[in-house]
Amino acid sequence: MDALKEFKMYMLRLPSGPVPEVAVVEYLLIHCWDLLETSDHTSMEGYKLIERTEGLSWNPPYLNFDLERHSGVALGGKVAEVHSWRVNVEKGTAEIIGAKNRHLSF
């Protein structure tokens, strides 16, 4: 079975609301990320999801989550950008639907 089909089948069995098995959903999402159609221009790759998704919620057909990006931090910045993602599981698409800054303390 291909990774995207496995992800879809798993998600369709979940009840709406906060995702109870975050690690399982992250694993499935990571393995099908490259199969999703996206208009993202942020160099987002599946491995960047590992233990970094925040607030995973399922409202069929959408899986929503936030992801903190560290590009500015790597260059010495003290602000990280948090992208809000929406994955349409039925259509196999992913898009950023919002972004905000998070001030970091070291």
Short mmCIF file of C-alpha atoms in Angstrom, two decimals, residues 3-106:
data_model
loop_
_atom_site.label_atom_id
_atom_site.label_comp_id
_atom_site.label_asym_id
_atom_site.label_seq_id
_atom_site.Cartn_x
_atom_site.Cartn_y
_atom_site.Cartn_z
CA ALA A 3 2.10 5.89 2.01
CA LEU A 4 -0.60 8.40 1.02
CA LYS A 5 -3.30 5.74 0.92
CA GLU A 6 -2.21 4.39 4.31
CA PHE A 7 -2.34 7.93 5.76
CA LYS A 8 -5.82 8.52 4.35
CA MET A 9 -7.16 5.23 5.66
CA TYR A 10 -5.80 5.88 9.15
CA MET A 11 -7.14 9.44 9.32
CA LEU A 12 -10.63 8.45 8.18
CA ARG A 13 -10.92 6.13 11.20
CA LEU A 14 -10.16 8.91 13.70
CA PRO A 15 -12.89 10.89 15.47
CA SER A 16 -12.96 14.66 14.94
CA GLY A 17 -11.00 16.78 17.38
CA PRO A 18 -7.50 16.76 18.85
CA VAL A 19 -5.39 13.90 17.49
CA PRO A 20 -4.83 11.36 20.28
CA GLU A 21 -1.92 9.45 18.67
CA VAL A 22 0.32 12.33 17.55
CA ALA A 23 3.38 10.14 16.97
CA VAL A 24 1.45 7.78 14.67
CA VAL A 25 -0.03 10.61 12.62
CA GLU A 26 3.36 12.35 12.37
CA TYR A 27 4.95 9.09 11.19
CA LEU A 28 2.30 8.55 8.50
CA LEU A 29 2.40 12.19 7.42
CA ILE A 30 6.20 12.22 7.20
CA HIS A 31 6.16 9.20 4.92
CA CYS A 32 3.62 10.64 2.50
CA TRP A 33 4.67 14.32 2.62
CA ASP A 34 6.43 14.22 -0.75
CA LEU A 35 3.26 12.77 -2.31
CA LEU A 36 1.10 15.72 -1.19
CA GLU A 37 0.44 18.52 -3.63
CA THR A 38 1.57 21.78 -2.06
CA SER A 39 2.25 25.35 -3.12
CA ASP A 40 4.72 25.76 -0.26
CA HIS A 41 7.87 27.70 -1.07
CA THR A 42 9.53 27.24 2.33
CA SER A 43 11.58 24.12 1.56
CA MET A 44 9.29 22.11 3.82
CA GLU A 45 10.23 18.45 3.85
CA GLY A 46 8.62 15.57 5.69
CA TYR A 47 11.50 14.88 8.07
CA LYS A 48 11.04 18.39 9.52
CA LEU A 49 7.76 17.23 11.09
CA ILE A 50 9.40 14.74 13.45
CA GLU A 51 8.26 15.58 16.99
CA ARG A 52 7.67 19.19 15.97
CA THR A 53 3.99 19.44 15.09
CA GLU A 54 1.86 21.40 17.53
CA GLY A 55 -1.89 21.25 18.09
CA LEU A 56 -2.68 18.46 15.64
CA SER A 57 -6.45 18.46 15.10
CA TRP A 58 -8.68 16.49 12.77
CA ASN A 59 -11.79 18.05 11.28
CA PRO A 60 -12.51 15.86 8.23
CA PRO A 61 -11.24 16.22 5.61
CA TYR A 62 -8.68 18.56 7.21
CA LEU A 63 -5.74 17.82 9.45
CA ASN A 64 -4.48 21.08 10.98
CA PHE A 65 -1.27 21.73 12.86
CA ASP A 66 1.34 24.37 13.61
CA LEU A 67 5.04 23.97 12.95
CA GLU A 68 7.81 26.19 14.27
CA ARG A 69 10.43 27.00 11.66
CA HIS A 70 13.95 27.81 12.81
CA SER A 71 15.51 29.49 9.80
CA GLY A 72 16.03 32.83 11.54
CA VAL A 73 17.28 31.19 14.71
CA ALA A 74 19.99 29.41 12.75
CA LEU A 75 21.29 32.82 11.73
CA GLY A 76 21.31 34.10 15.31
CA GLY A 77 17.79 35.51 15.48
CA LYS A 78 15.56 35.39 18.53
CA VAL A 79 12.29 34.98 16.67
CA ALA A 80 10.94 31.81 15.08
CA GLU A 81 8.17 31.75 12.53
CA VAL A 82 5.25 29.41 13.24
CA HIS A 83 3.36 28.19 10.18
CA SER A 84 -0.21 26.94 10.44
CA TRP A 85 -0.75 24.06 8.03
CA ARG A 86 -3.92 22.51 6.64
CA VAL A 87 -3.75 19.11 4.96
CA ASN A 88 -6.78 18.08 2.92
CA VAL A 89 -6.56 14.35 3.40
CA GLU A 90 -9.19 13.53 0.75
CA LYS A 91 -7.50 15.60 -1.97
CA GLY A 92 -3.90 14.93 -0.91
CA THR A 93 -3.00 18.62 -0.62
CA ALA A 94 -1.19 20.69 2.00
CA GLU A 95 -1.05 24.45 2.40
CA ILE A 96 0.09 27.09 4.84
CA ILE A 97 -2.99 28.96 6.03
CA GLY A 98 -1.28 31.36 8.41
CA ALA A 99 1.98 32.41 10.02
CA LYS A 100 2.99 34.18 13.20
CA ASN A 101 6.18 34.99 15.02
CA ARG A 102 7.22 33.45 18.31
CA HIS A 103 9.82 35.16 20.46
CA LEU A 104 12.34 32.72 21.85
CA SER A 105 14.16 32.92 25.14
CA PHE A 106 17.57 31.36 25.55
#
